CSV table of C-alpha atoms in Angstrom, one decimal:
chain,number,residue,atom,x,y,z
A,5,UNK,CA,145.9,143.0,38.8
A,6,UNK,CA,146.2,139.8,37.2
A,7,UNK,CA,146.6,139.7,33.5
A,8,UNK,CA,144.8,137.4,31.5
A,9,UNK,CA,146.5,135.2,29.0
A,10,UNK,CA,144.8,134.4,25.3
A,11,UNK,CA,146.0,130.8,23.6
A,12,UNK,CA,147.5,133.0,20.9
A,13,UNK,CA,151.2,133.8,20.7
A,14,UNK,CA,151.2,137.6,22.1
A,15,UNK,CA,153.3,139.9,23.7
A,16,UNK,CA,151.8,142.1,26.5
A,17,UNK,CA,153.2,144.6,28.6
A,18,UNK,CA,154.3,143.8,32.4
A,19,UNK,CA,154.9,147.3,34.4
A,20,UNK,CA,157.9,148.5,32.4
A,21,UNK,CA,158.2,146.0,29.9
A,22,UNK,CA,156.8,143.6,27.1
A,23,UNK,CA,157.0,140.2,27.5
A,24,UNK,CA,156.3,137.6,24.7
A,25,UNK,CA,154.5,134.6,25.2
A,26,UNK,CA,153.9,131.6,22.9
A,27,UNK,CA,152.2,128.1,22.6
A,28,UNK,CA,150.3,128.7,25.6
A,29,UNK,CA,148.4,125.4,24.6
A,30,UNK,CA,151.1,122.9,25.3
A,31,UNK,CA,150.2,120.6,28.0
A,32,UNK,CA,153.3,120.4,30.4
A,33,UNK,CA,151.8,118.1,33.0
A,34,UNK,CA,150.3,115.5,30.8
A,35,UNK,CA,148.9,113.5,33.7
A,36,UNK,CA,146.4,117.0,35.1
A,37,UNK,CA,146.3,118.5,31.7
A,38,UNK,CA,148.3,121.7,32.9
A,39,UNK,CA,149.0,123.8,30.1
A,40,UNK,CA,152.1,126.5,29.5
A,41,UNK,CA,148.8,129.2,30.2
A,42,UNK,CA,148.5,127.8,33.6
A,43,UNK,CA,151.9,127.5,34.8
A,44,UNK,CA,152.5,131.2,33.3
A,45,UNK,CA,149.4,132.3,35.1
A,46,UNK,CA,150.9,130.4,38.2
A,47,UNK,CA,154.1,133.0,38.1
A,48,UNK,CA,152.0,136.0,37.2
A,49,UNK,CA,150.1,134.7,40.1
A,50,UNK,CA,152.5,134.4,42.8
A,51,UNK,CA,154.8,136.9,41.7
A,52,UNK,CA,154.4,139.3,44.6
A,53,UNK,CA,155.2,136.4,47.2
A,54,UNK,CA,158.0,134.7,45.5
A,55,UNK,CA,160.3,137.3,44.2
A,56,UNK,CA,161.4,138.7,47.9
A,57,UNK,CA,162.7,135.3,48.6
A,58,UNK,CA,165.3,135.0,45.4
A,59,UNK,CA,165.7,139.1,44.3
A,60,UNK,CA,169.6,139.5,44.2
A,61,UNK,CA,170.1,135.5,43.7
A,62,UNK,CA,171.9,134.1,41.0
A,63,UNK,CA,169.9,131.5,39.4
A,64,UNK,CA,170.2,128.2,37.6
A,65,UNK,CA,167.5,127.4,35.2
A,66,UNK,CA,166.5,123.9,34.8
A,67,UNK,CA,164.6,123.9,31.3
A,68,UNK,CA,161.3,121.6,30.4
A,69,UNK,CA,160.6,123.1,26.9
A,70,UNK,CA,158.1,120.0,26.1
A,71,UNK,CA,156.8,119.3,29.6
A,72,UNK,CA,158.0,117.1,32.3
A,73,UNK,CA,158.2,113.9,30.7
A,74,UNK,CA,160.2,114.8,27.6
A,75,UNK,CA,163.9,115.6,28.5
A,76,UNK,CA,165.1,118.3,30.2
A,77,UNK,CA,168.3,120.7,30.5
A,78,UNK,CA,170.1,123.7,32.4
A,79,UNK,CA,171.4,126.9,32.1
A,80,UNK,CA,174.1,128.3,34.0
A,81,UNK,CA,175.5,130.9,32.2
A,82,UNK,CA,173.0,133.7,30.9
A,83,UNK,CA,171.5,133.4,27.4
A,84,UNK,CA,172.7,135.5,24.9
A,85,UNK,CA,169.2,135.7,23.3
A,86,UNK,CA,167.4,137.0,26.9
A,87,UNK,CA,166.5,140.2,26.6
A,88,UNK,CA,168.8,142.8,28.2
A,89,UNK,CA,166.3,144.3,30.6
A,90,UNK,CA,166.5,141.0,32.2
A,91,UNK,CA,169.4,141.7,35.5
A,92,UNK,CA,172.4,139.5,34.9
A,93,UNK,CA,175.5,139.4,37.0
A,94,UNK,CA,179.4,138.3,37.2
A,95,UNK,CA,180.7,135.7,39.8
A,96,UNK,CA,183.4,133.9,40.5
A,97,UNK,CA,183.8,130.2,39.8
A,98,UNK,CA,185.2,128.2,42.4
A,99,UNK,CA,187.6,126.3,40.1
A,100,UNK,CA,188.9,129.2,38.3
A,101,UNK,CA,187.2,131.7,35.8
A,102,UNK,CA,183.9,133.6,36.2
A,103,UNK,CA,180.1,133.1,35.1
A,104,UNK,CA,177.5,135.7,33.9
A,105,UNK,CA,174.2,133.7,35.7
A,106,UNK,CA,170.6,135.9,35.7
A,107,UNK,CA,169.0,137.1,39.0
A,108,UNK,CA,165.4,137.9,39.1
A,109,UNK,CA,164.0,141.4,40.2
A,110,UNK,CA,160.6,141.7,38.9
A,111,UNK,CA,157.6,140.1,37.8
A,112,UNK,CA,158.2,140.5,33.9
A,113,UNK,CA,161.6,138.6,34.4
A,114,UNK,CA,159.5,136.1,36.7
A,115,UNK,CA,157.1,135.9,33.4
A,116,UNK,CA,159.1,135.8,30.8
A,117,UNK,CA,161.6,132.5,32.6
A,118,UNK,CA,157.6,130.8,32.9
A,119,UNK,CA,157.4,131.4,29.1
A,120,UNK,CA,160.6,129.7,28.8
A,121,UNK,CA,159.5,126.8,31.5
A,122,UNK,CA,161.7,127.2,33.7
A,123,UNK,CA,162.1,125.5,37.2
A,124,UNK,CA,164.0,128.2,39.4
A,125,UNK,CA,167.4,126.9,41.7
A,126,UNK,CA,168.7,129.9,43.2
A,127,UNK,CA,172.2,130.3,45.2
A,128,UNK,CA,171.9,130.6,48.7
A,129,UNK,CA,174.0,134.3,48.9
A,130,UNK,CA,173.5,137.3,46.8
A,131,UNK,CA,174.9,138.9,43.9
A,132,UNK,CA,176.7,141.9,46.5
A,133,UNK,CA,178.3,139.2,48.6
A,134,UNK,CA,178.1,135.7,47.3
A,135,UNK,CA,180.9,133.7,49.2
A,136,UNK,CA,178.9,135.0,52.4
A,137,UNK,CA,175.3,133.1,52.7
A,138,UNK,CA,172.2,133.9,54.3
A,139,UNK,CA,170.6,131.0,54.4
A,140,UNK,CA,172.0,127.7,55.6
A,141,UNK,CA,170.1,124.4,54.5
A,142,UNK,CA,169.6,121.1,55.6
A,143,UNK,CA,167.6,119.0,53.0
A,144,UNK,CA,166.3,115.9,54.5
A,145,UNK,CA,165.8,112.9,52.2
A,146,UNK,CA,164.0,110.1,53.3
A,147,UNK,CA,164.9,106.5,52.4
A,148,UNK,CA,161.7,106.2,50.4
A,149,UNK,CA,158.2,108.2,49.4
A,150,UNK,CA,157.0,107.9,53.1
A,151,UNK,CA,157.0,111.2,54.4
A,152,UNK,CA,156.4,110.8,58.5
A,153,UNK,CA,159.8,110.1,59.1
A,154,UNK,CA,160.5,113.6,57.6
A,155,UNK,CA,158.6,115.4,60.0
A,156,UNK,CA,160.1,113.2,62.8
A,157,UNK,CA,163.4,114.6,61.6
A,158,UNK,CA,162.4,118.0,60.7
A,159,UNK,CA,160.8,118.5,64.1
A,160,UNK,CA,164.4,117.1,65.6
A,161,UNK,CA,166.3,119.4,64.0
A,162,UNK,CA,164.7,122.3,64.8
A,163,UNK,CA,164.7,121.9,68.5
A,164,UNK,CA,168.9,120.8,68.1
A,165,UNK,CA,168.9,124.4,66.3
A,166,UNK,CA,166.8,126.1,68.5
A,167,UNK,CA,169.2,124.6,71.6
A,168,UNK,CA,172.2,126.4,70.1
A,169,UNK,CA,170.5,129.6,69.4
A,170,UNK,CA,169.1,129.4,65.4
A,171,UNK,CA,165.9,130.4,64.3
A,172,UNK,CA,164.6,127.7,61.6
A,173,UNK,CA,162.4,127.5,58.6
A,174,UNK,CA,160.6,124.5,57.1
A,175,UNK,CA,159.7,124.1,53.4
A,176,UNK,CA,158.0,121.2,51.5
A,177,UNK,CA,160.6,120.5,48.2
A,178,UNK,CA,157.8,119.6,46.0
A,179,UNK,CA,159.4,116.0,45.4
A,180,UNK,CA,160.2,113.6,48.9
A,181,UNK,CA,161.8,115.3,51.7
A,182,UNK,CA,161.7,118.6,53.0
A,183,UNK,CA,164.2,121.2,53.5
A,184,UNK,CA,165.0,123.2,57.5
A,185,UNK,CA,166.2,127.0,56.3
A,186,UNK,CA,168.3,128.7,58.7
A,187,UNK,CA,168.3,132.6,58.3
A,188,UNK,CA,172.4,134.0,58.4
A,189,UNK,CA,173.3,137.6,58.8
A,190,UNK,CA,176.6,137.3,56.1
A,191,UNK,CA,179.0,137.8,58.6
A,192,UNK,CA,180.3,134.0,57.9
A,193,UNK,CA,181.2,132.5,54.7
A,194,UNK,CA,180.6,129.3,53.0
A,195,UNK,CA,183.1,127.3,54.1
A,196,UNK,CA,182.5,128.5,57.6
A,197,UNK,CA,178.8,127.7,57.2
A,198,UNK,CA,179.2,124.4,55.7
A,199,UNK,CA,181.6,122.9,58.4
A,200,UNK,CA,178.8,123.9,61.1
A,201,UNK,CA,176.2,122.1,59.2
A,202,UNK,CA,178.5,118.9,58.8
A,203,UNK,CA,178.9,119.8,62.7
A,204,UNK,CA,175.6,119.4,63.2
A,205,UNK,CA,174.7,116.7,61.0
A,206,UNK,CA,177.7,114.9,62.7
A,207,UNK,CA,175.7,115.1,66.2
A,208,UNK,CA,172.3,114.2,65.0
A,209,UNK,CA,173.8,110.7,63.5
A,210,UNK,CA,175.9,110.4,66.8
A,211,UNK,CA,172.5,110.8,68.7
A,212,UNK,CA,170.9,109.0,66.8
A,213,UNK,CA,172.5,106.5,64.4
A,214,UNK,CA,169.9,104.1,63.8
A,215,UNK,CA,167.5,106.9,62.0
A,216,UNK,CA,170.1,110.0,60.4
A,217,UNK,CA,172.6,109.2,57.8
A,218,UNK,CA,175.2,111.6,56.1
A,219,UNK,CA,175.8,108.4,53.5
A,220,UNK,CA,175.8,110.0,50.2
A,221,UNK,CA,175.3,106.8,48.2
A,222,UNK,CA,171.7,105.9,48.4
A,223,UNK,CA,172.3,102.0,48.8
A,224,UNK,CA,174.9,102.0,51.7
A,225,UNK,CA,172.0,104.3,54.1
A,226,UNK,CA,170.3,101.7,55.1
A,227,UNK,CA,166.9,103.0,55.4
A,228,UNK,CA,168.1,105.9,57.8
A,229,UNK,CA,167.4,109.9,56.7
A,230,UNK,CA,169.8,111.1,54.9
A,231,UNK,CA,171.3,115.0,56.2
A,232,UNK,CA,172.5,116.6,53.0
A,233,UNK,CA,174.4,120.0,53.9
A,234,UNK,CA,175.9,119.9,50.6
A,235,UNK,CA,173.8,123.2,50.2
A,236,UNK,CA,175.8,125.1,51.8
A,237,UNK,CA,178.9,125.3,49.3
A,238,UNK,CA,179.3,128.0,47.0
A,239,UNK,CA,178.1,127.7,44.0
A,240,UNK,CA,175.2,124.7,45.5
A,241,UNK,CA,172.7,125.8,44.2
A,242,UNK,CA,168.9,125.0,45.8
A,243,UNK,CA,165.1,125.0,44.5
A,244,UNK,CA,163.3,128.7,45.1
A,245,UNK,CA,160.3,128.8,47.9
A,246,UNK,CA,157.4,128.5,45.9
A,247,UNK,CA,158.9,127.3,42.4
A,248,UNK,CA,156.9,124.4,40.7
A,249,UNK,CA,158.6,121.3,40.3
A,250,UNK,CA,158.8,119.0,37.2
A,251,UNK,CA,156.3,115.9,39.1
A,252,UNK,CA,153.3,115.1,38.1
A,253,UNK,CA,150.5,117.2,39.7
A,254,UNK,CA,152.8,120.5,39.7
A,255,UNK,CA,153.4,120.2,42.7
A,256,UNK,CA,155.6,123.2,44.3
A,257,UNK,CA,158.4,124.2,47.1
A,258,UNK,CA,156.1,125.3,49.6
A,259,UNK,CA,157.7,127.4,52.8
A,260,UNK,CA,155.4,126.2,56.1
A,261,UNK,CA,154.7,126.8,59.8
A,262,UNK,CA,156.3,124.9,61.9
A,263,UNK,CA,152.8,124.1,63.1
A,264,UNK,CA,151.7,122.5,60.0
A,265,UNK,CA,154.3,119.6,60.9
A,266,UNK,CA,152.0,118.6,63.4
A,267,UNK,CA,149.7,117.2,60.6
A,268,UNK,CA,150.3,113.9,59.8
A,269,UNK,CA,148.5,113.9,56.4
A,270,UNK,CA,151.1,116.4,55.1
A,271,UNK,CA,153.3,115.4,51.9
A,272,UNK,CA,156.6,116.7,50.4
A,273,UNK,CA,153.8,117.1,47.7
A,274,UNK,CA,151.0,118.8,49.1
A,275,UNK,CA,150.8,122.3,47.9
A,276,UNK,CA,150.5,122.4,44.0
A,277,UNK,CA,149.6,125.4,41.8
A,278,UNK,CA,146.5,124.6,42.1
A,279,UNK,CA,146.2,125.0,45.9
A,280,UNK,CA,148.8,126.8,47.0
A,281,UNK,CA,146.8,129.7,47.1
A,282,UNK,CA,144.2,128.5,49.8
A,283,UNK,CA,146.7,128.0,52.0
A,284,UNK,CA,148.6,131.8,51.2
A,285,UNK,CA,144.7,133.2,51.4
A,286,UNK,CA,144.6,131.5,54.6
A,287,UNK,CA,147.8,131.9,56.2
A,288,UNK,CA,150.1,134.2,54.0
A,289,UNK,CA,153.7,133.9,54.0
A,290,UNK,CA,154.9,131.6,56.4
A,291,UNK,CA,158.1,132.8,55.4
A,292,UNK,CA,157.3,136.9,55.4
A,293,UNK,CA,159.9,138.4,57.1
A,294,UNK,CA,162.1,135.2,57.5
A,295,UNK,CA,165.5,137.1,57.2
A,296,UNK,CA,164.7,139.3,60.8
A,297,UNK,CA,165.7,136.4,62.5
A,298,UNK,CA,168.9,136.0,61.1
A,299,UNK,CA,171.4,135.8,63.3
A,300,UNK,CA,175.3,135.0,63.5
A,301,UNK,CA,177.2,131.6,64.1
A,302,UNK,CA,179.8,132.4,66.4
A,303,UNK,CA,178.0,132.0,69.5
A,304,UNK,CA,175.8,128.6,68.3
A,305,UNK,CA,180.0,127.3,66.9
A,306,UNK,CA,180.8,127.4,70.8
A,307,UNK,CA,177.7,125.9,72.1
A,308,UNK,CA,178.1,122.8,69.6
A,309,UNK,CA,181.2,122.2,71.8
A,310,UNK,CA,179.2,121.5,74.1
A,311,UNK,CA,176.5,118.9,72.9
């Protein structure tokens, strides 16, 4: 059941616990006239489909308090001032020393981070075995706004993973590119993981050097796609499937079918919070059940020997 939101500062209860809200009125998205209601509501909304894709995830909170256009900060290290129902865990840093970060388990955490406007990066391992990934991440980002290169590259990439064995994933990042997930069943860690992605990334520009780039300063690419796989190092951390992004239009990370690649008139923008839900009526998760097709990286390492 959805709960509805007064303008008033309130607290309400979520399942087991309350959850305070306040200036629900403040426009965040100044250009659409989205309010802190409507990107609460979005959470409340979309709660059920989002939280199996970070539960266990440390997260990084990137903080618009005033809305998009008036500064912004992160948070790392939990807040004292969070309430202590709110999961928090201990990892290692990889230069020495630890960090207490947040994960979220349930939708009254989910609720009470939109209260706080939060845009949700997540790491891509768990709390139970962080230096050993599930996921491993190519974000591809284009030389400008134009987004049919993407898809040329996205579609590219997916058939290079598919040829050594790897299912693949496509999500829209809510800003220019898009990024290819790659489901991991933890048995390799992140060094392991990152080396096969710069293995990979290494082909695709051999193939084809004219169009991919691994070239991290902007102005020496040359117009190519850049491959980031910088992802894939612990600690990286990456934007959540479905999170809304600070752009104008609220635009948000949207997980796909590899189908809807086909369409030329998609954007890195085109789901928002405003029709995100069509497409989930429509369609439902593209992404439901993503992690049964996780599969290990020894036998893909050999075939790359071999390309």
């Amino acid at each position: 059941m959805l709960i509805h939101f007064s303008m008033a500062r309130e607290s309400i209860q979520v399942d087991l616990h309350r959850v305070e809200l306040s200036n629900l009125e403040k426009v965040l998205f100044p250009d659409e006239g989205i309010t802190k209601k409507e990107f609460v509501e979005y959470y409340e909304r979309i709660a059920d489909t989002l939280l199996p894709h970070i539960r266990g995830r440390m997260i990084v909170l990137e903080r618009f308090p005033n809305g998009i256009n008036d500064g912004k900060f992160y948070q790392k290290q939990a807040p004292d001032y969070f309430p202590q129902w709110i999961n928090r865990v201990t990892v290692a840093l990889k230069e020495g020393g630890s960090i207490t970060q947040i994960t979220c388990e349930d939708k009254e955490t989910l609720i009470y981070l939109a209260n706080q406007v939060c845009i949700l990066h997540v790491w891509p391992g768990k709390a139970d075995k962080p230096e050993y990934p599930d996921r491993l991440i190519f974000d591809l980002d284009p030389p400008d706004d134009e987004f049919e290169p993407v898809r040329y590259a996205a579609l590219i990439l997916k058939e290079f993973l598919h040829e050594v064995g790897l299912a693949s994933f496509a999500m829209t990042t809510g800003s220019r590119g898009l990024h290819v997930v790659v489901p991991l069943n933890r048995e390799a860690d992140f060094p392991t993981v990152n080396k096969f992605a710069q293995n990979m990334a290494d082909i695709l520009i051999r193939l084809e050097p004219d169009f991919f780039t691994n070239e991290f300063i902007k102005e020496e690419r040359e117009g190519r796609m850049f491959v980031d796989v910088r992802r894939n190092i612990y600690g990286q951390t990456t934007v959540a499937p479905y999170a809304v992004r600070p752009k104008p239009g609220a635009p948000v990370a949207a997980p796909l079918e590899w189908s809807d690649l086909k369409d030329r008139r998609l954007s890195a923008k085109e789901y928002t919070i405003r029709n995100i839900f069509g497409m989930l009526n429509d369609k439902g998760d593209p992404w439901e059940g993503i992690f049964q097709m996780a599969y290990s990286l020894e036998k893909p390492q050999r075939r790359l020997k071999y390309i």
